[in-house]
Short mmCIF file of C-alpha atoms in Angstrom, two decimals:
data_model
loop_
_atom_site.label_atom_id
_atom_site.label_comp_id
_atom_site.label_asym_id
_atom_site.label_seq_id
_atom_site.Cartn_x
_atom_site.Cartn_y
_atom_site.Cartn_z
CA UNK L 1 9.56 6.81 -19.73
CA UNK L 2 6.23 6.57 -17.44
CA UNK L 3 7.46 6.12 -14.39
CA UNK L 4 5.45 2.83 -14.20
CA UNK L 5 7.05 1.20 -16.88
CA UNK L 6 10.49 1.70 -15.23
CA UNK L 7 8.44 0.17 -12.04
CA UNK L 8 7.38 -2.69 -14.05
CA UNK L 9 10.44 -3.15 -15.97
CA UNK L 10 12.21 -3.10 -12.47
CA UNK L 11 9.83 -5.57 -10.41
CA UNK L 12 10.55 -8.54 -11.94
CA UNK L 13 14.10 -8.87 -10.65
CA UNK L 14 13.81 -8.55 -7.26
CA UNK L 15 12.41 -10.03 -3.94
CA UNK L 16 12.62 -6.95 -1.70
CA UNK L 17 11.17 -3.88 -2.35
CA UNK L 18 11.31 -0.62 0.22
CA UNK L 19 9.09 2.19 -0.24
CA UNK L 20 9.05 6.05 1.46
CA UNK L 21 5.85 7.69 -0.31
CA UNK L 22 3.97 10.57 1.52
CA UNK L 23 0.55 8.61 0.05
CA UNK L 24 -1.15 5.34 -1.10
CA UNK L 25 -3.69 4.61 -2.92
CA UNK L 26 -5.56 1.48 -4.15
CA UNK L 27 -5.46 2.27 -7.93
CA UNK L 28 -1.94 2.64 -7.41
CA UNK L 29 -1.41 -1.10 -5.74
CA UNK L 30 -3.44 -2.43 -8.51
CA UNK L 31 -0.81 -1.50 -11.27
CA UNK L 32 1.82 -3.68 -9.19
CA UNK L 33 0.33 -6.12 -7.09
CA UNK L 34 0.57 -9.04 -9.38
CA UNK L 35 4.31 -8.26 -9.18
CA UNK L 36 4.48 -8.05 -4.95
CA UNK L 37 2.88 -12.08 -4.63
CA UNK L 38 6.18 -12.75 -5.61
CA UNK L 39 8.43 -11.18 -3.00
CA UNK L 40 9.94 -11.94 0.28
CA UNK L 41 9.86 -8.46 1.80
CA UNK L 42 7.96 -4.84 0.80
CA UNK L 43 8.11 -2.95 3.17
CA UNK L 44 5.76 0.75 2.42
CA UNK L 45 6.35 3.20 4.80
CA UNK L 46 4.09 6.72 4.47
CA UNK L 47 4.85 10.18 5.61
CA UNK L 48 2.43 12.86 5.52
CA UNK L 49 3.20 15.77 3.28
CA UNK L 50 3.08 19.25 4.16
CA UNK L 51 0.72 20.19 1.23
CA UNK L 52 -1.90 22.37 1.42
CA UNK L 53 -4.02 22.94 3.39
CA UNK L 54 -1.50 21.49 5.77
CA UNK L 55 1.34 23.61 4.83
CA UNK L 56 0.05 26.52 7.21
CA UNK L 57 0.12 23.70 10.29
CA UNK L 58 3.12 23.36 12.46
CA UNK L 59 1.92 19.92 13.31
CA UNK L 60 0.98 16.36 11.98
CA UNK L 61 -2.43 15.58 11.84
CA UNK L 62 -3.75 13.07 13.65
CA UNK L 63 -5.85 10.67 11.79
CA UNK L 64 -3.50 10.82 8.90
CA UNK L 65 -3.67 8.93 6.74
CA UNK L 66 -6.68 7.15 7.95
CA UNK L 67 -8.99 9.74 6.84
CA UNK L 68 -7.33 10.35 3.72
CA UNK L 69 -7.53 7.04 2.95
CA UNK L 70 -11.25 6.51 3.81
CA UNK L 71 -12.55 9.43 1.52
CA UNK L 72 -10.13 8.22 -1.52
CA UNK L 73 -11.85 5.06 -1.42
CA UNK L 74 -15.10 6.72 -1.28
CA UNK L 75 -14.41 8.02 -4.88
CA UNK L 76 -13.81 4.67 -6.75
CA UNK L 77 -16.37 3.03 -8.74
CA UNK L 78 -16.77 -0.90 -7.41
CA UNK L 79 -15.68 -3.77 -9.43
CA UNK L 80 -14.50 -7.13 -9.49
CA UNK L 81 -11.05 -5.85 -9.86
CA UNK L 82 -10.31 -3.61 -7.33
CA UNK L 83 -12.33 -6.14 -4.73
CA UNK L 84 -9.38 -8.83 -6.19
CA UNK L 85 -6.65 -6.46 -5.37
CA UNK L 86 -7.93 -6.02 -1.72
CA UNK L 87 -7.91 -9.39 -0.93
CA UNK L 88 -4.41 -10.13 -2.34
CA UNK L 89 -3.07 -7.39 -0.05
CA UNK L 90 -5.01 -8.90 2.74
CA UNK L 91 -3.48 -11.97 1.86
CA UNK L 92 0.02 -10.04 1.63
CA UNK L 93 -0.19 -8.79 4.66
CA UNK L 94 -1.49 -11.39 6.75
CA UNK L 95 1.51 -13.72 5.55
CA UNK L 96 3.70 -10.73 6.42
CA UNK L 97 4.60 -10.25 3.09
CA UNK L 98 4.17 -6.91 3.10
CA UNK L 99 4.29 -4.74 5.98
CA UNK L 100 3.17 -0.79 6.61
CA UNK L 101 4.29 1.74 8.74
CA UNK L 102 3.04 5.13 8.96
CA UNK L 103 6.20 7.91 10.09
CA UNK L 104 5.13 10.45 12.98
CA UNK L 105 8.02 12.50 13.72
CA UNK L 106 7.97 14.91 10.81
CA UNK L 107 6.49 15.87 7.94
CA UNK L 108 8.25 13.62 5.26
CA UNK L 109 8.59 14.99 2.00
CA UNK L 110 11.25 12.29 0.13
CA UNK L 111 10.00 9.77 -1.82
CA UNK L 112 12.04 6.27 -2.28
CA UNK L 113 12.02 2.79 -4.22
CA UNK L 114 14.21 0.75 -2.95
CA UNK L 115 14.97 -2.46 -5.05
CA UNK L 116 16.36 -5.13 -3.47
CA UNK L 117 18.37 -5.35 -0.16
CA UNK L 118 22.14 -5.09 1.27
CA UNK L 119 22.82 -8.38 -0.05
CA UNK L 120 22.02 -7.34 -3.45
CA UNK L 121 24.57 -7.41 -6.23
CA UNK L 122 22.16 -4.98 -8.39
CA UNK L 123 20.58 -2.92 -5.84
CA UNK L 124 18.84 0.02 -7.57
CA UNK L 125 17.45 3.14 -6.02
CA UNK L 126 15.13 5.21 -7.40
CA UNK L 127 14.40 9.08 -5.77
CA UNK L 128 12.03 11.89 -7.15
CA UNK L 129 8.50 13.09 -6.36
CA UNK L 130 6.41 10.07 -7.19
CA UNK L 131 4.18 9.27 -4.74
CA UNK L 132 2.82 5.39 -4.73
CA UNK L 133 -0.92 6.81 -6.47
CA UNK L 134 -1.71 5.80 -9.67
CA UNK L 135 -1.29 9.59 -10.73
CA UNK L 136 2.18 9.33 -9.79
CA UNK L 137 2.96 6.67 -11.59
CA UNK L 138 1.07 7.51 -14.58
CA UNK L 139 -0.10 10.85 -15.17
CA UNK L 140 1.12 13.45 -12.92
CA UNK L 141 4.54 15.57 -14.19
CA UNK L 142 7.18 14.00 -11.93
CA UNK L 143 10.71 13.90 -11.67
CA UNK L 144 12.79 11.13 -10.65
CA UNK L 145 16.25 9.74 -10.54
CA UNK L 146 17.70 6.39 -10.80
CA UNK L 147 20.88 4.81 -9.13
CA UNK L 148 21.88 1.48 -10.78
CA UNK L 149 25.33 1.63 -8.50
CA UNK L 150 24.44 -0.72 -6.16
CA UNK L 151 27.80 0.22 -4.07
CA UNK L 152 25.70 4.23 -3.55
CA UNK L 153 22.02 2.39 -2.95
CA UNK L 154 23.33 0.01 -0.23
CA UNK L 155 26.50 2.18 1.00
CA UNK L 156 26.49 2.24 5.21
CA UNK L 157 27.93 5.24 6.53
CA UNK L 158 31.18 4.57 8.50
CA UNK L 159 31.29 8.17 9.77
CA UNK L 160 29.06 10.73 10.70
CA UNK L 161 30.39 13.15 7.81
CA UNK L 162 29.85 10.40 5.35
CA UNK L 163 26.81 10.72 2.98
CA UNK L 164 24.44 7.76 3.87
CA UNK L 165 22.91 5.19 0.78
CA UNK L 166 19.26 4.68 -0.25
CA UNK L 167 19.10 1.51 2.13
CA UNK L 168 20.51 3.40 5.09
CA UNK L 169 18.62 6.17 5.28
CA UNK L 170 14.92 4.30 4.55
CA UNK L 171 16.20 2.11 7.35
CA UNK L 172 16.49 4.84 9.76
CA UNK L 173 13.43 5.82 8.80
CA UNK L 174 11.64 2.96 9.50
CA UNK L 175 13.12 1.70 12.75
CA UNK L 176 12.56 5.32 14.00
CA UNK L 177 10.86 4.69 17.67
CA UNK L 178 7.62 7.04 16.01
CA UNK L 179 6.92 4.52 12.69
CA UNK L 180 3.90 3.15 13.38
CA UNK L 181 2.25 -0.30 12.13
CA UNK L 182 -0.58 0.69 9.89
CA UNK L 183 -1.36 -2.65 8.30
CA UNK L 184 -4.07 -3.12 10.55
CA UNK L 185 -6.03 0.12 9.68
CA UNK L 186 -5.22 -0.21 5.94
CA UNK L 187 -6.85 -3.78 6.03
CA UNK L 188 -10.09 -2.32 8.15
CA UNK L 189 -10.37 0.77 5.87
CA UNK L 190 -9.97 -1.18 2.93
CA UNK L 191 -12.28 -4.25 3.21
CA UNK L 192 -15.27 -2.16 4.37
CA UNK L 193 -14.62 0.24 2.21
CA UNK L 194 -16.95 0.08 -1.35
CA UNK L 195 -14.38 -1.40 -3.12
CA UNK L 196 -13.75 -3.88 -0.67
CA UNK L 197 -14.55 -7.94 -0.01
CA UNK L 198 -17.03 -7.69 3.28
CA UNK L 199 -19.07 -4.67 1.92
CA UNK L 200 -21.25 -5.69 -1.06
CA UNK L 201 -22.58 -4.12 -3.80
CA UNK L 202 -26.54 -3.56 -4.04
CA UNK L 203 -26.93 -6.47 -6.84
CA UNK L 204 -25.10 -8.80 -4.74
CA UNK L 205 -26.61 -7.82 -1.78
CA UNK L 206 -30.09 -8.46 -3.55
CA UNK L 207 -28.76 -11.62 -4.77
CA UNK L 208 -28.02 -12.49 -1.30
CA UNK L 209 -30.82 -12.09 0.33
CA UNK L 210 -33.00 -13.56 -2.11
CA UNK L 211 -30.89 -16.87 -1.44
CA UNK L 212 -31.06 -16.56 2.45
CA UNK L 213 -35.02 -16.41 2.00
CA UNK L 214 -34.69 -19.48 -0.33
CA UNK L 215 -32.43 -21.27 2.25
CA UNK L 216 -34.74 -20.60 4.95
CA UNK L 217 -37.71 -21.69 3.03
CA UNK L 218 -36.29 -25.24 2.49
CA UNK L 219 -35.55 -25.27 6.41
CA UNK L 220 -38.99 -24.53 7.06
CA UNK L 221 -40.11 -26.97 4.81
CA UNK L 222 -37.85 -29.70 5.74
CA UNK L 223 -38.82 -29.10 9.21
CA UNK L 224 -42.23 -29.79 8.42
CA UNK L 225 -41.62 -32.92 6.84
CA UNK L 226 -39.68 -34.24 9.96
CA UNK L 227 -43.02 -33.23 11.85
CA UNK L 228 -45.24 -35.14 9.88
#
């Protein structure tokens, strides 16, 4: 199967979500977000890849994935659509919905979907190479693997030989003292970006002004009738 059918399939039965992706991207949040109004808790926590031309650094970059982000958004063509999907997830995040964090220790190569939480009777864990893009849900060759055992996906380590579950390990992850909220940077890159709701497009900007120069034509006008 796509791996955004098994997504899709999956969504619908839960009300916490935790994600380990080394990238986001708009198009990507599109194919789901109808799905994440419904949930308690998703959580999305990126770690930079080493891929190239990174792989000959020893370090993390800085401004990842700020810039990253910025220049993606760049590439897409505006429409009604994508300027919907950024004000759900502005709306997502600002009821805390969904929260971001960006991980700074290391380069993080793992990719996790985490369905569900340690309550969860039917936890399912999903781990492979699929970024949270659009072309890793839909086009790119990938290769992932699904746990259905919720007993493996939510399994907390009572030793330090034991292996750890799905849960544990994002967990560690993203309580790690160098995770870093990003949901404020998303939401600034996002909304001013071409695609999103305070930027506007050159018809609507036309459309704009011509009604601000109609507006203040009738206060003029009304102003002189007060006069006389």
């Amino acid at each position: 199967k796509v791996f955004s059918e098994v997504i899709t399939e999956l969504l619908p039965n839960y009300k916490e979500l935790s994600i380990a992706t080394g990238y986001l991207d708009l198009p990507g949040l599109e194919l789901i977000i109808e799905y994440l109004d419904e949930y308690d808790k998703v959580r999305i926590l990126i770690g930079q890849e080493p891929l190239l031309p990174r792989y000959k650094k020893d370090k993390l970059e800085p401004d990842f994935p700020d810039k990253d982000l910025f220049d993606d958004l760049q590439k897409l063509q505006p429409s009604t659509r994508l300027k919907e999907v950024v004000i759900l997830i502005k709306e997502l995040i600002d009821t805390g919905k969904v929260e971001i964090k960006v991980y700074k220790r290391a380069f993080l190569h793992a990719k996790c979907y985490i369905f569900g939480d340690y309550n969860s009777d039917s936890a399912v864990g999903i781990i492979g190479s699929s970024n949270f893009t659009k072309a890793g849900f839909t086009s790119n060759t990938e290769l992932n693997q699904l746990e259905s055992d919720h007993r493996v996906v939510t399994f907390q380590p009572q030793t330090e030989k034991q292996e750890v579950g799905h849960l544990y390990w994002f967990e560690k992850l993203w309580n790690d003292p160098t995770s870093e909220d990003w949901e404020g940077a998303f939401t600034e890159i996002v909304e001013t970006s071409p695609v999103g709701d305070i930027l506007f497009s050159p018809y609507e900007t036309y459309i704009k002004t011509l009604y601000e120069l109609y507006k203040e034509e009738l206060e003029d006008e009304e102003l002189d009738n007060s006069i006389e």
